[in-house]
mmCIF file of C-alpha atoms in Angstrom:
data_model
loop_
_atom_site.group_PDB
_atom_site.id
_atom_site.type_symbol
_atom_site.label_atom_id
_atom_site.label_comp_id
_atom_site.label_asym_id
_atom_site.label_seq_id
_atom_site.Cartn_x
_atom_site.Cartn_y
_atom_site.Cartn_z
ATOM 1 C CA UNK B 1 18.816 -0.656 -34.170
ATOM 2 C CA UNK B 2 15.769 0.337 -36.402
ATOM 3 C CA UNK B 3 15.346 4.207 -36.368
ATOM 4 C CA UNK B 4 13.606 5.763 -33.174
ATOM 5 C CA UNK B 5 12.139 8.333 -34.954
ATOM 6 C CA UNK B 6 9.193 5.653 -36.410
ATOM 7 C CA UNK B 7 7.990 4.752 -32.820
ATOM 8 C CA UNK B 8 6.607 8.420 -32.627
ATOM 9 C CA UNK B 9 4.418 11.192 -33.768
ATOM 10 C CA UNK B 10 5.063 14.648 -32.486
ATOM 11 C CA UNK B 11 1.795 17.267 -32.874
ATOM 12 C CA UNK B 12 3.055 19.668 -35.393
ATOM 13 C CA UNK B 13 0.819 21.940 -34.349
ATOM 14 C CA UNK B 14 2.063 21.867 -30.576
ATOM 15 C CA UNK B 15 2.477 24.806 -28.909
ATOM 16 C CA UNK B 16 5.910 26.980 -27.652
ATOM 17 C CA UNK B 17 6.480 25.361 -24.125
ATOM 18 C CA UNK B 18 10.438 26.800 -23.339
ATOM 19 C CA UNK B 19 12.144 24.567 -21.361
ATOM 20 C CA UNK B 20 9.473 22.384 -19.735
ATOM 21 C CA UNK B 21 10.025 19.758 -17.170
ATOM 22 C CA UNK B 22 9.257 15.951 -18.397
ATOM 23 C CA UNK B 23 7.150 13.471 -15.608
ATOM 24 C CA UNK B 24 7.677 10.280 -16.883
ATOM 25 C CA UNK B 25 4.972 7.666 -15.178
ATOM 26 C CA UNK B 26 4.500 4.468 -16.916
ATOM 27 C CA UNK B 27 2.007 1.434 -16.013
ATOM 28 C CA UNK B 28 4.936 -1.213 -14.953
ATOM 29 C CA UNK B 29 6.123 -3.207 -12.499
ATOM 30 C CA UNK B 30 5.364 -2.414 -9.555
ATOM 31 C CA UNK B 31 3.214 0.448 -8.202
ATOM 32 C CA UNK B 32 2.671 0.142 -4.626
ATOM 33 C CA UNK B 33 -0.473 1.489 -3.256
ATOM 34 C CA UNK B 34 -1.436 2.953 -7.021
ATOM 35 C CA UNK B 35 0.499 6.049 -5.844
ATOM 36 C CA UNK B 36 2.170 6.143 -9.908
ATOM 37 C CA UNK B 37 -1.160 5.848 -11.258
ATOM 38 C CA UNK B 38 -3.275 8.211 -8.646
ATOM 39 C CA UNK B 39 -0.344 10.963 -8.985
ATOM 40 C CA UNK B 40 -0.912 10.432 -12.708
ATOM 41 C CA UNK B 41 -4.373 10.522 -12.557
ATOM 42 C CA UNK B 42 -4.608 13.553 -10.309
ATOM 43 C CA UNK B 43 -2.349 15.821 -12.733
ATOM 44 C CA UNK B 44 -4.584 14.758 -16.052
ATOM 45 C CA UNK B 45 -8.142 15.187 -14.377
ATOM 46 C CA UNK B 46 -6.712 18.454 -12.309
ATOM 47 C CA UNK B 47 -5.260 20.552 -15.133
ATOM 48 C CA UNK B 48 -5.517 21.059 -18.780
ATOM 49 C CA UNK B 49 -4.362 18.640 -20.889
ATOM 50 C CA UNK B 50 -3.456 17.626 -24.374
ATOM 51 C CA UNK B 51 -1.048 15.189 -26.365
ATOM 52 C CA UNK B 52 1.409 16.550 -27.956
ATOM 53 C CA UNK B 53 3.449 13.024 -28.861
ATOM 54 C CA UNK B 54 2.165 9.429 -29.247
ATOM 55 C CA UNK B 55 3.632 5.826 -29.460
ATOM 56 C CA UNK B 56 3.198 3.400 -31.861
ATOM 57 C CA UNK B 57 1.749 0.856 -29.258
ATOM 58 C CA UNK B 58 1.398 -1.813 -32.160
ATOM 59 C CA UNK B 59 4.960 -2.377 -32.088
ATOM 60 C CA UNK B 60 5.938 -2.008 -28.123
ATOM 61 C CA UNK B 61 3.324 -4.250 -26.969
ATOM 62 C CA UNK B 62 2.399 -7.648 -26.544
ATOM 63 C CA UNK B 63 -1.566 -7.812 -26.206
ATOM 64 C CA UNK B 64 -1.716 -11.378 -25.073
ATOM 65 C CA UNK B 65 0.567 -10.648 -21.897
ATOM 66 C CA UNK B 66 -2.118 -7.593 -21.176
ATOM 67 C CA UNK B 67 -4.778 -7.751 -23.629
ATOM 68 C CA UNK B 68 -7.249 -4.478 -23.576
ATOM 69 C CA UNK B 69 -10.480 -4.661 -22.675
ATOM 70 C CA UNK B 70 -13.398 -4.803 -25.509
ATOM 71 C CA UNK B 71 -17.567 -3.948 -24.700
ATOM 72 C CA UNK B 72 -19.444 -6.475 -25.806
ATOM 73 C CA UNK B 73 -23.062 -5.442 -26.080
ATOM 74 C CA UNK B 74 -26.060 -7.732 -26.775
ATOM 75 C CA UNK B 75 -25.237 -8.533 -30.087
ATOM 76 C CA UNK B 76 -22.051 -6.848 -30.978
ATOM 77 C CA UNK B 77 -18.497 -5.300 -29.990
ATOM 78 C CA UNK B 78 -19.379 -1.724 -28.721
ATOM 79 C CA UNK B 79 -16.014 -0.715 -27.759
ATOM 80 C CA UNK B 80 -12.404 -1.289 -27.673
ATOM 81 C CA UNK B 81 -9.991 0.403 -24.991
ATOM 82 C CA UNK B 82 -7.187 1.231 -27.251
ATOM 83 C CA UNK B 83 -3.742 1.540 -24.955
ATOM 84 C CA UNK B 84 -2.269 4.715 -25.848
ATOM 85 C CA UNK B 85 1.524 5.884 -24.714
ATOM 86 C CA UNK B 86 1.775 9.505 -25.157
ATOM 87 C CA UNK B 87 3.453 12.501 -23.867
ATOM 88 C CA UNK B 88 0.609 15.098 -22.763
ATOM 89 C CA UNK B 89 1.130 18.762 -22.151
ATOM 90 C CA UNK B 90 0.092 19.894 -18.944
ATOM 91 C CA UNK B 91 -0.169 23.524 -17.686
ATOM 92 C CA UNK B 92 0.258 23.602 -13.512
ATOM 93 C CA UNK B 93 -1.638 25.909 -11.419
ATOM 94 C CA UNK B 94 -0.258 29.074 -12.218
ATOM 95 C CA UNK B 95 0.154 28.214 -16.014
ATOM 96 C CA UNK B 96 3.500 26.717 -16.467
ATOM 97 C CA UNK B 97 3.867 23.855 -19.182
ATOM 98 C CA UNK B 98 5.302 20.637 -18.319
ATOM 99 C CA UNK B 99 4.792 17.174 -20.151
ATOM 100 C CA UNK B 100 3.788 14.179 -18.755
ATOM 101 C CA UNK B 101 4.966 10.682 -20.023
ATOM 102 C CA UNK B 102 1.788 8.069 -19.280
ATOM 103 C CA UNK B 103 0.533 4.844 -20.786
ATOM 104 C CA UNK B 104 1.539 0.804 -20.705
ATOM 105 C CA UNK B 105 4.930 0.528 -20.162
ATOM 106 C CA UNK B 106 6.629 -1.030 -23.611
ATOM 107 C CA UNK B 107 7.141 -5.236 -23.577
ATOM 108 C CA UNK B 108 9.490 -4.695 -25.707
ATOM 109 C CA UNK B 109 12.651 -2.750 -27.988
ATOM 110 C CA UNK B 110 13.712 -0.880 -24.562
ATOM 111 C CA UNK B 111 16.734 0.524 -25.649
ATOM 112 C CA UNK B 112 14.561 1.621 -29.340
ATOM 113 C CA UNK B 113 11.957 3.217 -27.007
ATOM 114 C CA UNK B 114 14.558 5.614 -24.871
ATOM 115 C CA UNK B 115 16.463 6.346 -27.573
ATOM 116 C CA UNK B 116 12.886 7.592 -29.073
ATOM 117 C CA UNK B 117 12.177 9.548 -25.560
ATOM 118 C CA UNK B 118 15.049 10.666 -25.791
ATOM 119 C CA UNK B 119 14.766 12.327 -29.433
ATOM 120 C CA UNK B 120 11.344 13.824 -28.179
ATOM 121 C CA UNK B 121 13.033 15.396 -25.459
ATOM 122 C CA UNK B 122 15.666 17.079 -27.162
ATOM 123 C CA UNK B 123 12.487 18.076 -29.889
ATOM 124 C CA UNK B 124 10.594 19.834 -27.145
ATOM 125 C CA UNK B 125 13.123 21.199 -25.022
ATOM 126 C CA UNK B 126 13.148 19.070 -21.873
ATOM 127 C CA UNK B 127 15.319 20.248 -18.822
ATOM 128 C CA UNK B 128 15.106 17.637 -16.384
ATOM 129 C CA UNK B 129 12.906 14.127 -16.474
ATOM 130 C CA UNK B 130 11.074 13.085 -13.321
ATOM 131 C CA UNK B 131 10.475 9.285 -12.759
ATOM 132 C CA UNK B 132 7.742 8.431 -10.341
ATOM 133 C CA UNK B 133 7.784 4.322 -8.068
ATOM 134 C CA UNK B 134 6.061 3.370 -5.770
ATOM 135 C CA UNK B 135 7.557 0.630 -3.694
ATOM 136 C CA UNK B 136 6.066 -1.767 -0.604
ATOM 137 C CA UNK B 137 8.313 -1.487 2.015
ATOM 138 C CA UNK B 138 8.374 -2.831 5.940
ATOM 139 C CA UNK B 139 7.335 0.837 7.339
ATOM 140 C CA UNK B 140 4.055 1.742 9.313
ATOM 141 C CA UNK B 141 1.587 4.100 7.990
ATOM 142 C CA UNK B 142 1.831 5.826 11.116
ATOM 143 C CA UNK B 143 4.735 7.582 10.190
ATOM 144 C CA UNK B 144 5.889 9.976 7.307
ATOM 145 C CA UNK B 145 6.090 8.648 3.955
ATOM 146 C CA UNK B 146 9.708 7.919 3.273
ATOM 147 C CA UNK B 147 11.131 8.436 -0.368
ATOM 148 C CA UNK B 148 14.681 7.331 -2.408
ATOM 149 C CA UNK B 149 15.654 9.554 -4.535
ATOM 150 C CA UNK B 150 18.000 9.177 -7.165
ATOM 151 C CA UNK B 151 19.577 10.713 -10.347
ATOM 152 C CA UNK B 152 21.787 11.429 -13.142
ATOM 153 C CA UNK B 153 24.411 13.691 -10.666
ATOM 154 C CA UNK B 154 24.648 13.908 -7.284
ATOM 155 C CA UNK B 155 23.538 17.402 -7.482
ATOM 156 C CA UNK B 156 20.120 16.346 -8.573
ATOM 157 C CA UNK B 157 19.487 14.995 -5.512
ATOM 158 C CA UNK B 158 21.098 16.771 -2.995
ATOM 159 C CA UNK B 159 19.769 16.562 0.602
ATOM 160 C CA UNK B 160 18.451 13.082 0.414
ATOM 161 C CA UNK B 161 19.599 10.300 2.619
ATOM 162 C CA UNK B 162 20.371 7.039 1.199
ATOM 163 C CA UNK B 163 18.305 4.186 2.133
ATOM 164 C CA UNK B 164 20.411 1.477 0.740
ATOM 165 C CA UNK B 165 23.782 0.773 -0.038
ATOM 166 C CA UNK B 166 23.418 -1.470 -3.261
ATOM 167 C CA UNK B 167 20.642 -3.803 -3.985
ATOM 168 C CA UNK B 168 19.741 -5.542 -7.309
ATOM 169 C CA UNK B 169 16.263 -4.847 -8.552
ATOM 170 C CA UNK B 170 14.211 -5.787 -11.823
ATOM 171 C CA UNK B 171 14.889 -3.303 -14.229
ATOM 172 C CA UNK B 172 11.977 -0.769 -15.832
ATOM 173 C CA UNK B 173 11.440 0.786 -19.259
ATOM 174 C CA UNK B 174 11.494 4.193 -16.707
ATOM 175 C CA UNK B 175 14.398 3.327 -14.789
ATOM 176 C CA UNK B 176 16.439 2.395 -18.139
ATOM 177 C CA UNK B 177 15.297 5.449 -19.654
ATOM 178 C CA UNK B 178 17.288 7.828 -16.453
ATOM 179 C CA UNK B 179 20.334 5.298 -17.013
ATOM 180 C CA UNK B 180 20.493 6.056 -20.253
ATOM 181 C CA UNK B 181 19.929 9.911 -19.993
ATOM 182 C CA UNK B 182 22.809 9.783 -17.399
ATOM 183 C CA UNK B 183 24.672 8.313 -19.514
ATOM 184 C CA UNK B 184 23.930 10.768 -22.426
ATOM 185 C CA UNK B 185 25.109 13.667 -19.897
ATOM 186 C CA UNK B 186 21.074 14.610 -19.862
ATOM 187 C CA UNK B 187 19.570 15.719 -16.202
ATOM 188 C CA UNK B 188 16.965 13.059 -15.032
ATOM 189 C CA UNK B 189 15.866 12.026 -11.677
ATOM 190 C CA UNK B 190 13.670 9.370 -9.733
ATOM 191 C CA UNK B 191 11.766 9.197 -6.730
ATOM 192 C CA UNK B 192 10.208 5.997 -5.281
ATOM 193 C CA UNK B 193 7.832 6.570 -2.425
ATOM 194 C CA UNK B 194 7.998 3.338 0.504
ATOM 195 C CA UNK B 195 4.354 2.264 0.807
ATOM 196 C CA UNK B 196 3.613 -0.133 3.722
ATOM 197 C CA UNK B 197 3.727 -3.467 2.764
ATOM 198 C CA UNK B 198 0.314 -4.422 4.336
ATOM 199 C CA UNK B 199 -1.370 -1.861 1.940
ATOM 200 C CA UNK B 200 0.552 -2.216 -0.927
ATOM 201 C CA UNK B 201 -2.612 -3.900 -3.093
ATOM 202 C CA UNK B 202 -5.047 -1.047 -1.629
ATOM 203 C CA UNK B 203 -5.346 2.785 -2.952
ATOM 204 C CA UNK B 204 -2.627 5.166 -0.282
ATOM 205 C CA UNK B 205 -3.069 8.414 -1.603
ATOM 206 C CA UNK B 206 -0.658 9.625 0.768
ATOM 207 C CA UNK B 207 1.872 8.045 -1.015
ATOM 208 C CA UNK B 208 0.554 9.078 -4.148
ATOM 209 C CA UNK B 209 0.904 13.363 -2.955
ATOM 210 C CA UNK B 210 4.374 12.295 -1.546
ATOM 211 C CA UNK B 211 5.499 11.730 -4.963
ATOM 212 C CA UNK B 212 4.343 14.914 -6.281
ATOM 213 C CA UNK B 213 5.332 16.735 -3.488
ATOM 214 C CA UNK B 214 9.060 15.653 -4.334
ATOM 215 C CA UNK B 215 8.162 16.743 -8.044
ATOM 216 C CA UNK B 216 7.380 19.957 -6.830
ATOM 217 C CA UNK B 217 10.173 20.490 -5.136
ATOM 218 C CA UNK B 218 12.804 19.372 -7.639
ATOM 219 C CA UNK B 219 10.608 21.199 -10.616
ATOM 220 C CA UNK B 220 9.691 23.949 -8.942
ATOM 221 C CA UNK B 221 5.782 23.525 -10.486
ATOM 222 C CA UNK B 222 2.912 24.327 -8.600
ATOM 223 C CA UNK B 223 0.979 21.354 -7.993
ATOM 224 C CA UNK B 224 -1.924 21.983 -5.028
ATOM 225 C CA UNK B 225 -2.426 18.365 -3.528
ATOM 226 C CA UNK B 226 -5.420 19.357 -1.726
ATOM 227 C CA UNK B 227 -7.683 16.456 -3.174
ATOM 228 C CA UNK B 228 -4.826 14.219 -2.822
ATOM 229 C CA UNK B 229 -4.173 14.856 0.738
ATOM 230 C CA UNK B 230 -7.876 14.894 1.744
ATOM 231 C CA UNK B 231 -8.176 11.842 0.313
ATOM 232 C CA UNK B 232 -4.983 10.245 2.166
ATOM 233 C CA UNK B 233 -7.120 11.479 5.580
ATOM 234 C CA UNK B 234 -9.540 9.616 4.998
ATOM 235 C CA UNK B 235 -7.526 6.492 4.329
ATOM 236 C CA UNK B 236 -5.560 6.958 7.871
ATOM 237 C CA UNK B 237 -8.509 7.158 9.768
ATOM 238 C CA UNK B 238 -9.615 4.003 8.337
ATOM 239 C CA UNK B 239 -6.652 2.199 8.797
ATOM 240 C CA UNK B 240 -6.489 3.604 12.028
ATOM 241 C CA UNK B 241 -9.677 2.119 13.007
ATOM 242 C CA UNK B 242 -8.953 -1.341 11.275
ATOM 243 C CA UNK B 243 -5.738 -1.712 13.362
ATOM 244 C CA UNK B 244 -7.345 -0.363 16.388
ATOM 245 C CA UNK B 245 -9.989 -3.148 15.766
ATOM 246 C CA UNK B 246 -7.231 -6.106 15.562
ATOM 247 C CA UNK B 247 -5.173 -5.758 18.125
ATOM 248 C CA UNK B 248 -3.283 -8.713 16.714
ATOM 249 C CA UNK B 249 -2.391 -6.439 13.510
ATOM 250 C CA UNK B 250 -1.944 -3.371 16.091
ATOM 251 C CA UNK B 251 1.057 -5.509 17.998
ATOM 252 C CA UNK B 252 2.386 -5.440 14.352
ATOM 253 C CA UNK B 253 2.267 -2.144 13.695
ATOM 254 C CA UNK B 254 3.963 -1.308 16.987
ATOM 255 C CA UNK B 255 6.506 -3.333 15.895
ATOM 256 C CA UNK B 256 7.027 -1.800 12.606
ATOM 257 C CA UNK B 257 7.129 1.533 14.457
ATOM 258 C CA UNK B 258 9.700 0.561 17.065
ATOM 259 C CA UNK B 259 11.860 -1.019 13.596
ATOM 260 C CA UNK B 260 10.843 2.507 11.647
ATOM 261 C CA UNK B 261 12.286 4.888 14.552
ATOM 262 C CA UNK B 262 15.478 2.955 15.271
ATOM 263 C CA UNK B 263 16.368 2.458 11.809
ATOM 264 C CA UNK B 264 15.840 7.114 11.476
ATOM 265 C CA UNK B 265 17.754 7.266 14.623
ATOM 266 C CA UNK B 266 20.927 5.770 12.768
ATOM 267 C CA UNK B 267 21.260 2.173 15.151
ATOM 268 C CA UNK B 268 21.753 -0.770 13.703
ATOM 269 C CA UNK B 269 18.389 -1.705 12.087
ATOM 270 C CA UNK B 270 16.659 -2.425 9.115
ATOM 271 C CA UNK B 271 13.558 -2.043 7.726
ATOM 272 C CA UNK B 272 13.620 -5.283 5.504
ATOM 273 C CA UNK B 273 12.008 -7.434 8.522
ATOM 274 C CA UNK B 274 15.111 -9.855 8.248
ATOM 275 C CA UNK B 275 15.528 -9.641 11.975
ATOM 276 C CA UNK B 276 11.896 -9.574 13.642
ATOM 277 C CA UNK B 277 9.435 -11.919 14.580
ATOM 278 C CA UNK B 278 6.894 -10.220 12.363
ATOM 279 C CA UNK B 279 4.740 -11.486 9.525
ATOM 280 C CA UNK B 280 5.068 -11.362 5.650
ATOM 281 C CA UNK B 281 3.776 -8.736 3.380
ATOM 282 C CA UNK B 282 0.726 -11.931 2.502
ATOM 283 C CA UNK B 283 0.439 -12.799 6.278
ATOM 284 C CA UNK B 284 -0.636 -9.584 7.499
ATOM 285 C CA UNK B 285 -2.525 -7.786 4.103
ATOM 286 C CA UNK B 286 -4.496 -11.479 4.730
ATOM 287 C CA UNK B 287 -5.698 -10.300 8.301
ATOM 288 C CA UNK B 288 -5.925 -7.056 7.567
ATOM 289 C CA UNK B 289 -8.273 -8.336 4.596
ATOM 290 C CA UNK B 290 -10.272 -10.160 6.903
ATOM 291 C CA UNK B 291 -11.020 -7.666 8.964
ATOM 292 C CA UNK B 292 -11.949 -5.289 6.685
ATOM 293 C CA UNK B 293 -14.608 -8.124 5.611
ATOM 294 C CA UNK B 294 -15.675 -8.772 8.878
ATOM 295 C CA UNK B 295 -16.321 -4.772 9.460
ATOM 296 C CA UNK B 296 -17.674 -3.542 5.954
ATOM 297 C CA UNK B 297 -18.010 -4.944 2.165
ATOM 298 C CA UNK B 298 -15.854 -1.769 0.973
ATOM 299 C CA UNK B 299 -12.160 -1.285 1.559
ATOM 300 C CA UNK B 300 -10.924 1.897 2.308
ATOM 301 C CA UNK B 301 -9.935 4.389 -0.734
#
């Protein structure tokens, strides 16, 4: 393996942060509902902010798969959107540091790339990495946002309920990265919030302060979700009104609830629609699409 240490810069002018907690939110996958990227976005344009360790993109990327966007203006390029994966340093609401992990998610060189993260944590001290999903899943948004959690012990994540036994998924840059630290005897854990499947390609906010709820609670930072949460408001009562308005999508949504509450109540039930008469993720975000252009020209944020 070429040497990790050349796929980053650290800021050598960074400054003492003790033992600071690392949130580690990559562009990837899968991001139901946006809730990765509006968490993300909520703790950069919230707090105070700076990079303290960049990426050498050049060599992680492939542009063609996700080429950045360039300004074109009259009669020349203006502007080009340069991807940038850095670790920022982020100061909560009563001061404490943490770092936060955010840009594309690598193409490529994986293993190179945690075994870099990896060097940067030990450099700055981390305690315990947080990795943030988002996942569509066959729940209702009438009830509470249901999370997996998982991590490098059992300790980690004490209290949770598993959700699944075993299940084989894609793999992440992220998820590698906690596999690896487990492996390495480092703490690092992972929470994936269940968005409902009809809403998966529109903004849930909800979901998006359920994730950082969970960081809260397993960091112990202060992280007011105020905007967050008035935001996810908003988005209920519109879907509430939507549904209300198709009361073939309504009959669905009773029927996800009915699935939701017998699968918490321990009987035998699932919530992976295998055994209902119920639409696909496509068959009802399609009629919940055209109803939201039959009522207004603007979706719900």
């Amino acid at each position: 393996m070429l040497d990790p240490s050349e796929l980053f810069e650290l800021d050598p002018d960074r400054p003492e942060m003790g033992r600071p907690v690392l949130i580690q939110a990559l562009d990837g996958f899968i991001d139901a509902g946006g809730a990765k990227r509006l968490a993300r976005e909520h703790l950069l344009e919230t707090y105070d902010s700076h990079v303290v360790a960049t990426f050498d993109v050049d060599q992680l990327l492939d542009y063609r798969a996700r080429r950045p966007t360039m300004l074109f203006v009259e009669d020349h390029w203006e502007s080009y959107d340069d991807p940038q994966l850095a670790v920022h340093l982020v100061s909560d609401a009563v001061g404490t540091p943490f770092l936060l992990l955010a840009g594309p998610e690598p193409d490529v060189q994986w293993e190179r790339f945690t075994a870099a993260v990896k060097m940067v944590i030990d450099r700055l001290g981390v305690r315990l990495t947080i990795g943030l999903n988002a996942i569509p899943m066959g729940v209702p948004h009438t009830r509470p946002t249901g999370v997996i959690a998982h991590g490098s012990r059992k300790e980690l994540v004490a209290g949770y309920e598993p959700w699944v036994n075993a299940v084989q998924v894609p793999g992440t840059a992220g998820h590698l990265l906690e596999y690896r630290l487990g492996e390495a005897g480092y703490d690092a854990v992972g929470f994936a919030v269940h968005v409902p499947h009809y809403v998966a390609q529109t903004e849930y906010p909800g979901a998006a302060a359920a994730l950082l709820a969970e960081v809260s609670k397993a960091s112990g930072l202060a992280l007011p979700l105020d905007s967050l949460l008035e935001a996810a408001s908003t988005t209920r009562a519109a879907l509430d009104e939507q549904v209300a308005g198709a009361p073939e999508v309504a009959a669905v949504v009773q029927a996800l609830e009915s699935q939701y509450d017998a699968f918490i109540a321990g009987r035998d039930s699932t919530l992976l629609l295998e055994n209902a008469d119920l639409p696909t993720a496509d068959e009802l975000g399609a009629e919940l699409e055209r109803f939201l252009a039959e009522q207004s020209q603007d979706p719900p944020q």
